[in-house]
Coordinates of C-alpha atoms and ligand atoms in Angstrom, one line a residue:
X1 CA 0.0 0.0 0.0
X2 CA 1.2 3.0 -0.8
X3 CA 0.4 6.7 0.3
X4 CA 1.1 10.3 -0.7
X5 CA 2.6 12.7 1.7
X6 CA 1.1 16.5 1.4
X7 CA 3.0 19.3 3.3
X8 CA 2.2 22.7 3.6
X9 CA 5.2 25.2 5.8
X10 CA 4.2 27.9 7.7
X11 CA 7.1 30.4 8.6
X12 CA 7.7 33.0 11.4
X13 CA 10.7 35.1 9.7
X14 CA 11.8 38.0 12.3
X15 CA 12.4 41.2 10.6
X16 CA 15.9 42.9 10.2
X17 CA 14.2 46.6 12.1
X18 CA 15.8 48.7 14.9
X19 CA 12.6 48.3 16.7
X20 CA 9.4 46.9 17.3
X21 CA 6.5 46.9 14.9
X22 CA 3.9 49.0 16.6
X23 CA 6.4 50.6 19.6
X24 CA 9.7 52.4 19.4
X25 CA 11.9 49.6 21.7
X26 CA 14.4 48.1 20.5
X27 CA 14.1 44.0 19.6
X28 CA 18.0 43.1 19.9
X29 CA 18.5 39.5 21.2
X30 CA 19.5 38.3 24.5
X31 CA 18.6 41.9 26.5
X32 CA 18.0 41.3 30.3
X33 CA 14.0 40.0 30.5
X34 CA 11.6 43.2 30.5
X35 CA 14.0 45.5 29.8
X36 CA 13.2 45.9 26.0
X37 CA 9.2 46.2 26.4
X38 CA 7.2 49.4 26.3
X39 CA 3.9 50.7 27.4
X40 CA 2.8 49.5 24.0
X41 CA 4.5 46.0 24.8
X42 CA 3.3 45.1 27.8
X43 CA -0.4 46.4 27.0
X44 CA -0.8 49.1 29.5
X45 CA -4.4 51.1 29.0
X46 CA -4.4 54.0 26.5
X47 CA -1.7 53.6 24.8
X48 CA -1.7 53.3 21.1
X49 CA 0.2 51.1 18.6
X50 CA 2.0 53.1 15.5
X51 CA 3.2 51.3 12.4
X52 CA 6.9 50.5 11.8
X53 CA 7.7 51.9 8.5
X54 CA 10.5 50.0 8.0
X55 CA 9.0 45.8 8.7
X56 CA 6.8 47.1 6.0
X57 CA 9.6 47.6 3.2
X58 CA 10.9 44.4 4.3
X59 CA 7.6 42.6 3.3
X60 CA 7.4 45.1 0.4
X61 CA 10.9 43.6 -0.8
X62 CA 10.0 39.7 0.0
X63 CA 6.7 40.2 -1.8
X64 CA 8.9 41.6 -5.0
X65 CA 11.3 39.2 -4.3
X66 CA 9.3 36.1 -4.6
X67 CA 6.9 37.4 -7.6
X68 CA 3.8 38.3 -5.2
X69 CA 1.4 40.7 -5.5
X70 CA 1.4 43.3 -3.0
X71 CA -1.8 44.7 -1.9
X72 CA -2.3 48.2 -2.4
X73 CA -4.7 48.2 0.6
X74 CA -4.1 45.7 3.4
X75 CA -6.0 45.7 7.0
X76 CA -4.6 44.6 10.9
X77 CA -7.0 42.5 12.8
X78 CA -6.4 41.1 15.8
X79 CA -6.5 37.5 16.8
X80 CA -7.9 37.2 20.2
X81 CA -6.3 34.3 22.7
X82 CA -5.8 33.9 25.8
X83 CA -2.0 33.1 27.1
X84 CA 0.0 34.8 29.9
X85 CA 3.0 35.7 27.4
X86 CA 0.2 37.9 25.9
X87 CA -0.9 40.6 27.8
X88 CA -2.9 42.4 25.4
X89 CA -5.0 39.4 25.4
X90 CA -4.8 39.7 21.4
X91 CA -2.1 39.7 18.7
X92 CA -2.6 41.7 15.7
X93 CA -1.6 39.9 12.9
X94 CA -3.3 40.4 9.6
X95 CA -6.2 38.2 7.9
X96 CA -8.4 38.5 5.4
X97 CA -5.5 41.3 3.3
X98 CA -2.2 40.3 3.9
X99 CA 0.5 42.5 2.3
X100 CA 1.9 39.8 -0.3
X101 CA -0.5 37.6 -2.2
X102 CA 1.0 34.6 -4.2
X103 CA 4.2 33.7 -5.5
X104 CA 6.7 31.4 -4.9
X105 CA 10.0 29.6 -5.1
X106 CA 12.1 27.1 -7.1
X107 CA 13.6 24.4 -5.2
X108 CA 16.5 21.9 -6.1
X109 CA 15.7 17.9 -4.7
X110 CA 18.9 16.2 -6.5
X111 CA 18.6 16.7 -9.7
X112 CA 15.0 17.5 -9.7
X113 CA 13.3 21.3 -9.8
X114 CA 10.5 22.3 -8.2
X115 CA 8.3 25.5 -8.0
X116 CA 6.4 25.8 -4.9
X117 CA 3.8 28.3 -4.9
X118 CA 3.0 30.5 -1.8
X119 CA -0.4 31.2 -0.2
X120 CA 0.4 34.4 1.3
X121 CA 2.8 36.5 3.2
X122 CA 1.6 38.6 6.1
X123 CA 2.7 41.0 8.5
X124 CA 2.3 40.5 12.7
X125 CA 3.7 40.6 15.5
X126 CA 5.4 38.1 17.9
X127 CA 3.9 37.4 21.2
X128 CA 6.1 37.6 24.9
X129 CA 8.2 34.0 25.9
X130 CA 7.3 32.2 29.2
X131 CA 10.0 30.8 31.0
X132 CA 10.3 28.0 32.5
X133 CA 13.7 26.9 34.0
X134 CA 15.4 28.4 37.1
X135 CA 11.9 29.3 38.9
X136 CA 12.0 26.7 41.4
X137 CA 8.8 25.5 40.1
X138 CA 7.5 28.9 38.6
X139 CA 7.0 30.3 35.3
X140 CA 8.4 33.6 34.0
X141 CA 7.0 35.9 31.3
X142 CA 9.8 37.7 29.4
X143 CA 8.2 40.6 27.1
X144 CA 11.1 41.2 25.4
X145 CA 9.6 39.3 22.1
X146 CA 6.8 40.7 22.1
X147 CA 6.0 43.2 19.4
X148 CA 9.1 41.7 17.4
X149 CA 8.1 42.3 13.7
X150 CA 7.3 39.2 12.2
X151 CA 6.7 38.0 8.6
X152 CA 4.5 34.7 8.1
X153 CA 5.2 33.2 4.9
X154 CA 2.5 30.4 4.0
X155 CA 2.7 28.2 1.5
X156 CA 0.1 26.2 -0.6
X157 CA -0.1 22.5 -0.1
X158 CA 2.9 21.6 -2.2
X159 CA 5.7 19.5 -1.0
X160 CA 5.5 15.4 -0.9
X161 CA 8.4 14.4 1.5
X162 CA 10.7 15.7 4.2
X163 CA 13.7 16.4 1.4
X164 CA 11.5 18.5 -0.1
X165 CA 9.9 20.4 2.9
X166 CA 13.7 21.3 3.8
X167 CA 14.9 22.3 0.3
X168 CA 12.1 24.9 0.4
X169 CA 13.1 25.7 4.0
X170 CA 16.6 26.3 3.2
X171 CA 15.8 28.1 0.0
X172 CA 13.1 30.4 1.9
X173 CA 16.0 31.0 4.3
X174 CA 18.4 32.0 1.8
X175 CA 16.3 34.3 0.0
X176 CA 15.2 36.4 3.4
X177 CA 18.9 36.6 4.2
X178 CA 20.2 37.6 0.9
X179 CA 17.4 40.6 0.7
X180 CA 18.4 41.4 4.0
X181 CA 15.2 41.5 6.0
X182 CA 16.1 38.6 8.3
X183 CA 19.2 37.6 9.9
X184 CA 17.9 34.0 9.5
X185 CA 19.4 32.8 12.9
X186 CA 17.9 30.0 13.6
X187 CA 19.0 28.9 17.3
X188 CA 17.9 32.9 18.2
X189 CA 14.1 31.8 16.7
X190 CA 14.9 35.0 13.9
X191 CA 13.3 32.0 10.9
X192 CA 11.5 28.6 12.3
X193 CA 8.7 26.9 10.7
X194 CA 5.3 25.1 11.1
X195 CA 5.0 22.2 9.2
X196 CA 1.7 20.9 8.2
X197 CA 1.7 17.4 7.1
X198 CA -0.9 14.6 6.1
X199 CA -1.0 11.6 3.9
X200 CA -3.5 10.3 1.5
X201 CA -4.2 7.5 -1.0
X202 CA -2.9 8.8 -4.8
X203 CA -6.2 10.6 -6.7
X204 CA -8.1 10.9 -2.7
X205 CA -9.2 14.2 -1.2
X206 CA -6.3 15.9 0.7
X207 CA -6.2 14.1 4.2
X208 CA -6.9 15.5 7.8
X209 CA -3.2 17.2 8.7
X210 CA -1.6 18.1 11.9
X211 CA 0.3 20.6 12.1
X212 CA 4.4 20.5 14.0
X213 CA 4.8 24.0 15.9
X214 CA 8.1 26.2 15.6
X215 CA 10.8 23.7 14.5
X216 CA 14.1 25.6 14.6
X217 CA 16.7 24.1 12.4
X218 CA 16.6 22.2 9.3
X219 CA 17.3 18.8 10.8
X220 CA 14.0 19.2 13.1
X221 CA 12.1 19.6 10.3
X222 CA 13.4 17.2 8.5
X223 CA 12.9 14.6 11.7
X224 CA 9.7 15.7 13.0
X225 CA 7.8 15.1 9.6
X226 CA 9.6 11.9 8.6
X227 CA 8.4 11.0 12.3
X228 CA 4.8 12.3 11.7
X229 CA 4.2 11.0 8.6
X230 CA 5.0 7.4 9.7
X231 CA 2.7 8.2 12.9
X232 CA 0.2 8.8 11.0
X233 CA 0.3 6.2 8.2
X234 CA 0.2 3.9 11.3
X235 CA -2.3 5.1 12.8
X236 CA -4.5 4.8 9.6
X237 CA -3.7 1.3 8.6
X238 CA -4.6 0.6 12.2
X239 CA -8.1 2.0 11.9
X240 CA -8.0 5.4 14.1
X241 CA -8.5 8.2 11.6
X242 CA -6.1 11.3 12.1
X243 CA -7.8 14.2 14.1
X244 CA -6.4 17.2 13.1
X245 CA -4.2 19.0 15.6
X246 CA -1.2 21.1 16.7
X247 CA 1.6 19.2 17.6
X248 CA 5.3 19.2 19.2
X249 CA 8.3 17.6 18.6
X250 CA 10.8 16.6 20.9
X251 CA 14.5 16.6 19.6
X252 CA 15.2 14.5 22.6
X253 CA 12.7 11.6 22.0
X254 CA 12.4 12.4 17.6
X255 CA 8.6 12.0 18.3
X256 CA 6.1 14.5 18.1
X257 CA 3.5 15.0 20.4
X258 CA 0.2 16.3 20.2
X259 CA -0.5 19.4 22.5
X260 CA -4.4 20.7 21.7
X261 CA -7.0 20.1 19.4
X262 CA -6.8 22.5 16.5
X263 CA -8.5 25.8 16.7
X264 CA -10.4 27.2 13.6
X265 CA -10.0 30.3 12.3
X266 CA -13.4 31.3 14.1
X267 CA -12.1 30.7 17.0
X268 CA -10.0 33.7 17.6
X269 CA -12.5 35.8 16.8
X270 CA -10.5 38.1 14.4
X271 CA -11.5 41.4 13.3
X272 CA -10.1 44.6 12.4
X273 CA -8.2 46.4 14.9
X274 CA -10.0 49.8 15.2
X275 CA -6.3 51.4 16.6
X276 CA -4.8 51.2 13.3
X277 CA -5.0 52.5 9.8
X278 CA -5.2 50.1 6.8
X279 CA -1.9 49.7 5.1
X280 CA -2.0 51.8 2.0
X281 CA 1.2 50.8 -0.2
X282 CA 1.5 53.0 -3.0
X283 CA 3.1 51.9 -6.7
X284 CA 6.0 54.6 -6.8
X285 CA 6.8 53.3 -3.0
X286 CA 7.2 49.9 -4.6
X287 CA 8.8 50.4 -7.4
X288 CA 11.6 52.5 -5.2
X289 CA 11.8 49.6 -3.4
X290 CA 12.4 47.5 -6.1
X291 CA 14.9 49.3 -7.9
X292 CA 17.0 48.9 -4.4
X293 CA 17.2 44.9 -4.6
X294 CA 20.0 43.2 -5.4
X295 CA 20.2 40.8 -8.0
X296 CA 18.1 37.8 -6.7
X297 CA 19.7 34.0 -6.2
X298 CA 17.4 32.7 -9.2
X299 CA 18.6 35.3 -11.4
X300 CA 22.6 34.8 -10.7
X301 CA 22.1 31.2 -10.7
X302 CA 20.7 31.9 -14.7
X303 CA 23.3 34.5 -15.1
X304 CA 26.4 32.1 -13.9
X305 CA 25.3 29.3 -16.6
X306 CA 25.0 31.6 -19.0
X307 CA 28.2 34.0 -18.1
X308 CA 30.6 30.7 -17.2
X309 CA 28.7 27.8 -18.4
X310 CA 28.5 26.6 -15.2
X311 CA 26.3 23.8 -14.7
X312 CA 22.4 23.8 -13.2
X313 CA 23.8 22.6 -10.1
X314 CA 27.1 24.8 -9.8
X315 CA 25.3 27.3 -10.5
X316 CA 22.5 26.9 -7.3
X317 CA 25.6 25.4 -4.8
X318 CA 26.9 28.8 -5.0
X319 CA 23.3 30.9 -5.1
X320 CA 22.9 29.0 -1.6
X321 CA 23.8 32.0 0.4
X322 CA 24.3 35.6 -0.4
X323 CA 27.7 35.5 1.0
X324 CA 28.6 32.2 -0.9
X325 CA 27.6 34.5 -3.7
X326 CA 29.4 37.2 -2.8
X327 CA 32.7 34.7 -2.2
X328 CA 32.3 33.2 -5.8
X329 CA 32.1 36.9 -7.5
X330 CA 35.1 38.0 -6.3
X331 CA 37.2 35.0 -6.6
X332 CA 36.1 34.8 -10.3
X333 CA 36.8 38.2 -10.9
X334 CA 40.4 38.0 -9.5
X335 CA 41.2 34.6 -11.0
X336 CA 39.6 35.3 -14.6
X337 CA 36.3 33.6 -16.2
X338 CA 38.2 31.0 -17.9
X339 CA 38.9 29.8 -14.4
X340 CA 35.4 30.0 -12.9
X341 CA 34.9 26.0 -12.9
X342 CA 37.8 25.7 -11.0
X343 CA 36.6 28.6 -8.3
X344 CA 33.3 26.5 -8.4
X345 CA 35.2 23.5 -7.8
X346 CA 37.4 24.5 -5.0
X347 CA 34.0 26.2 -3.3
X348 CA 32.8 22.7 -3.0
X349 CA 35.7 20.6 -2.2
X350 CA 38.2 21.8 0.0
X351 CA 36.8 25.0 1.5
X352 CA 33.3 23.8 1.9
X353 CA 34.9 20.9 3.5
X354 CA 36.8 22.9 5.9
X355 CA 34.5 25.3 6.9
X356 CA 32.1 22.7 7.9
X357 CA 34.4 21.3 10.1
X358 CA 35.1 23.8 11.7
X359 CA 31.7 25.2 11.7
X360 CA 32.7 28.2 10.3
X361 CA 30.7 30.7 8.0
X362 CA 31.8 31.4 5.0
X363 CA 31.8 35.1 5.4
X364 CA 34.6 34.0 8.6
X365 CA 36.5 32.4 6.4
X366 CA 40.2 32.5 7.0
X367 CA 40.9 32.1 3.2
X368 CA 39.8 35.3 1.2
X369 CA 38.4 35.2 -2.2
X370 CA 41.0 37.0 -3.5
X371 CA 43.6 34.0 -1.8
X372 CA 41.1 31.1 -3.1
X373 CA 41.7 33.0 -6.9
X374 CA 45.9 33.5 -6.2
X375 CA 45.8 29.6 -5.7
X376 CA 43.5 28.6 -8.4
X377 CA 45.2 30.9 -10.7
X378 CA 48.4 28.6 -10.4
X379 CA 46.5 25.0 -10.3
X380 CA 45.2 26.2 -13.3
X381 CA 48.6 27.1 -14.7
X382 CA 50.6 24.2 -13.9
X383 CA 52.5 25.6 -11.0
X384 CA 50.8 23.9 -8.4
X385 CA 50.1 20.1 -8.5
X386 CA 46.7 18.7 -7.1
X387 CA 48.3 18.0 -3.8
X388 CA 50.9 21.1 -3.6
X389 CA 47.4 22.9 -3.7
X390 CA 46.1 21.6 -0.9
X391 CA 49.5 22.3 0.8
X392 CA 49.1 26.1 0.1
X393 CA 45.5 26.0 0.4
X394 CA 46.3 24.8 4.3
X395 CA 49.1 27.3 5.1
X396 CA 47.0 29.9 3.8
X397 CA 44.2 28.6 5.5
X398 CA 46.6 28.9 9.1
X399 CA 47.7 32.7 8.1
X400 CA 51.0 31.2 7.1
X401 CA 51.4 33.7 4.3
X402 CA 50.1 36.5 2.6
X403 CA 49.0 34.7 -0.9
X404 CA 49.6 31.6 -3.0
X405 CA 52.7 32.9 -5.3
X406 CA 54.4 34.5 -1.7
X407 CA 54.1 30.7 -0.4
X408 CA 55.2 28.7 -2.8
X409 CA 58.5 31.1 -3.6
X410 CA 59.3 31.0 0.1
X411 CA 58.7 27.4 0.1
X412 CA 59.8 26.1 -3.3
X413 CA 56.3 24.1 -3.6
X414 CA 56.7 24.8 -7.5
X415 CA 55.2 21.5 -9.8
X416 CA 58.7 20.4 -11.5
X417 CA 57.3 19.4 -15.4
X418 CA 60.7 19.5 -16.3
X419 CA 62.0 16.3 -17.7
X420 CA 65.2 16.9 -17.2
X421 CA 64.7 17.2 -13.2
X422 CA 62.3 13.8 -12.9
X423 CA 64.6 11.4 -15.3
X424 CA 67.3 11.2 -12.7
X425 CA 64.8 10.5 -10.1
X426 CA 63.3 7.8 -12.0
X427 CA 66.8 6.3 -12.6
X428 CA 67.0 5.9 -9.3
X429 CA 63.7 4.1 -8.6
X430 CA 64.1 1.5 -11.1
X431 CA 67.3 0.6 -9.7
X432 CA 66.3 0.6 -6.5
X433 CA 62.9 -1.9 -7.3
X434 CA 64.1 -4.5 -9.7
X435 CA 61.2 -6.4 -8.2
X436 CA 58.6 -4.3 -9.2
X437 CA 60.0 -3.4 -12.4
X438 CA 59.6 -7.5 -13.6
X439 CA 56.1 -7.6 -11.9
X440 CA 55.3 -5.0 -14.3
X441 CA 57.1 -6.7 -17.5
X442 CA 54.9 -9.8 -16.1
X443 CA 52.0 -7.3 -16.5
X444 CA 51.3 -6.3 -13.4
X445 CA 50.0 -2.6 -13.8
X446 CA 49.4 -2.5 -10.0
X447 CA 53.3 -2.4 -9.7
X448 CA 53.2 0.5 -12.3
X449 CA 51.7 2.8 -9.3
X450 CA 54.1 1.9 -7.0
X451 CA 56.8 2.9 -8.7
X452 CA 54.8 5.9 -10.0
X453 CA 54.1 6.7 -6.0
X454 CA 58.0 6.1 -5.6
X455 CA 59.0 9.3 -8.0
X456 CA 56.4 10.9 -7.0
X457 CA 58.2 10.3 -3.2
X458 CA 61.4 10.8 -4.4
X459 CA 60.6 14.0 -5.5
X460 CA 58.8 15.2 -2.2
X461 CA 55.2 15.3 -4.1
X462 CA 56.6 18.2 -6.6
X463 CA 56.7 16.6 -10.1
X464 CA 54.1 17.0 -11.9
X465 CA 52.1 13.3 -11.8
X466 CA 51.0 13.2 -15.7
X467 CA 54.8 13.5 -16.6
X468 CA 55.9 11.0 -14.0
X469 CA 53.5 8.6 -15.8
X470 CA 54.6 9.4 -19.2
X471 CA 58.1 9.1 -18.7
X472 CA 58.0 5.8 -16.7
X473 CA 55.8 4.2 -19.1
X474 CA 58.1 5.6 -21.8
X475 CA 60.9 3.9 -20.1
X476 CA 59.5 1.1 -19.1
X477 CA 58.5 0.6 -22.6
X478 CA 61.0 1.6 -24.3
Ligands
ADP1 P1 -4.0 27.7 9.7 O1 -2.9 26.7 10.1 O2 -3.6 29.0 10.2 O3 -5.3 27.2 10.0 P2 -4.3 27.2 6.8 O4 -5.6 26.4 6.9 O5 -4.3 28.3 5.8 O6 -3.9 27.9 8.1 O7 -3.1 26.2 6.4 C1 -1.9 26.4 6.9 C2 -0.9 25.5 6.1 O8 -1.4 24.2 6.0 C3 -0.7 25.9 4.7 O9 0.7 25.9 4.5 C4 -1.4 24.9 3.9 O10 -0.7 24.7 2.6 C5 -1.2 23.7 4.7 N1 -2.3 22.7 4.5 C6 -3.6 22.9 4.4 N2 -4.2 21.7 4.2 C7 -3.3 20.7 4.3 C8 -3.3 19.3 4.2 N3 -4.5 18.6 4.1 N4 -2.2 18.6 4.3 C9 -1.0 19.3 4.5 N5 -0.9 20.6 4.6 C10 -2.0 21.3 4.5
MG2 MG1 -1.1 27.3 11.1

């Protein structure tokens, strides 16, 4: 029996302001609890909430950015709950206009594209935290968060599986990043996602979903709906139809848990908050706004096949972040187009590589673009074997020197293609393995890579490989 997963992502993304989105304090992380909340914050009576311009030109620039419509007129309403971290007893949020309309975003599974299509983005604001360690038993409210500008990006039903679910997280997460209206840290809670899931038979009715509250990093997601979605295909084949509902996951456990019965829309009783103005966005506003953005991951990804014939997925490895981007751009400018596979290639391998381990960002990388492109400059000349690279590539890497060609002078670390230089050495090998030399007569061609490693030895790992095999086997042969 098989089944069809159907997910649908909701996501909180925390806007890049100075301040809160109807109060003037600030919403910087980590401040001492209650010392960042307002009058307007904490609810006290009379006061009145003003309109951040500024969260508004960063859902402006998503909306644009993602090929929206942006509503020339959209309304605040307030969703009435009850909850301590909550004082106002409502949040406003907005619901029948949101700002952005539509849209949506190409994702990469493998080899596979994908376009999902958005719902909706809307503006709102972000409730207070309760905490609950080091109270001896009590709770506190922190009201820090709340008023924190938030965007709510929803999207339609779209995604069949957990790979693709965090494709489209990842890629929503670059894209707020790279316009800037979100510093996407994901341990903070600045970008953390809802993920509705259900499962059906192929060609049935979409099935009853549940939805997984605030997961914070990719591998949550990924966890909690390949969890879920085996929950509920269990559940089903055992005969207890799904009930819709929120639910939590638990890193510790990898289960998720349900934590109340799903409230309707009707529920919260939302209507238009009578303390704010509708949201009038006027054309010349937006198109000011759009002539601002910078060129969009989609677009370089086309314009880096096109400009260097890089391939599809070259071309979105380095679109993955703004500052990968960024890193790529200026290492092909200093090491010339004709070298821009090899920048691609070095991205990848070896720097990826290390700054992974060392769970480093790329923008803190101790190897500059304009290093990466010194050292590709001379692989791509022949200066620098493969593995004299990698050599450079680590003493840079350590601050050892100022640049690839200062390195390898100091050091002598230059490839030796010269025949003349590699002959004797060879001479010396042969001599030295008569056994090896008759396996190979016997025609043995595992003995012709251990003398081949031997030169390479004998030379300390400077000749250049290809002419090592060319002259041996000329010898050999001869
Ligand atoms: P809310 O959660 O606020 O009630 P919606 O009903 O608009 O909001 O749905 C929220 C999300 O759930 C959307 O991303 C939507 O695509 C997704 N969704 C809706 N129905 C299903 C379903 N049957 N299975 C999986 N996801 C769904
Ligand atoms: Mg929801």
């Amino acid at each position: 029996m098989t089944w069809e997963v159907v997910i649908g992502l909701e996501t909180h993304a925390q806007l890049r302001t100075q301040s809160k989105i109807f109060s003037g304090a600030a919403i910087a992380f980590g401040a001492e609890p209650n010392r960042q909340a307002c009058g307007v914050d904490i609810a006290l009576p009379g006061v009145l909430p003003v309109l951040n311009r500024e969260a508004v030109v960063c859902a402006i620039k998503f909306g644009l950015a993602v090929g929206a419509s942006i509503a020339p007129r959209s309304i605040f309403a307030r969703k009435n709950y009850f909850y301590p971290d909550l004082p106002k007893g409502y949040q406003i949020s907005q619901f029948e206009i949101p700002v952005a309309s539509g849209g949506g975003l190409t994702i990469r599974v493998g080899e596979r594209e994908k376009y999902v299509h958005l719902t909706r983005a809307h503006l709102e604001e972000d409730a207070g935290k309760s905490l609950h360690e080091d109270f001896h038993g009590k709770t506190g409210i922190d009201l820090n968060r709340a008023g924190t500008p938030l965007l709510e990006i929803v999207t339609e039903p779209d995604m069949c599986s957990s790979a693709e679910a965090v494709a489209y997280a990842k890629a929503l997460h670059a894209l707020v990043t790279w316009i800037g209206i979100c510093d996407g840290n994901m341990q903070e809670g600045s970008f953390r996602c809802d993920a509705n899931v259900s499962v059906r038979k192929p060609g049935n009715p979409l099935g009853t979903r549940r939805e997984i509250k605030n997961l914070n990093s990719f591998r949550f997601l990924q966890q909690a709906i390949d969890y879920e979605i085996q929950w509920q295909i269990n559940e089903i084949e055992e005969g207890r139809p799904i009930r819709q509902a929120t639910v939590l996951f638990d890193p510790d456990t990898g289960a998720t848990r349900a934590m109340r019965s799903k409230e309707d829309a009707h529920d919260y009783r939302y209507f238009p908050d009578p303390d704010l103005l509708p949201l009038e966005i006027k054309a010349d506003w937006i198109d000011e706004i759009k002539a601002d953005l910078p060129e969009l991951p989609q677009a370089m990804q086309g314009r880096l096949q096109a400009q260097y014939g890089l391939s599809p997925y070259d071309a979105a490895m380095l679109t993955a972040a703004r500052a990968v981007g960024d890193y790529f751009q200026q290492a092909v400018s200093a090491a010339g187009a004709e070298n821009a596979k090899l920048v691609a290639n070095w991205m990848q391998g070896e720097l990826s590589a290390r700054l992974n381990r060392e769970e480093r960002d790329i923008a803190a990388s101790p190897l500059s673009a304009l290093q990466l492109a010194g050292l590709v400059r001379r692989v791509a000349d022949g200066t620098l074997s493969s593995k004299l690279a990698k050599e450079v590539f680590e003493a840079l890497w350590n601050g050892e020197g100022q640049d690839a060609d200062t390195l390898i002078e100091a050091r002598g670390l230059k490839q030796v293609s010269d025949a003349s230089a590699i002959e004797p050495i060879i001479d010396a090998v042969l001599a030295a393995n008569p056994k090896s030399v008759e396996e190979f007569r016997a025609g043995k061609e595992k003995a012709f890579n251990a003398l081949v490693g031997q030169v390479m030895k004998g030379s300390k790992g400077k000749a250049n490989p290809q002419q090592v095999n060319d002259l041996l086997r000329k010898r050999l042969e001869g």
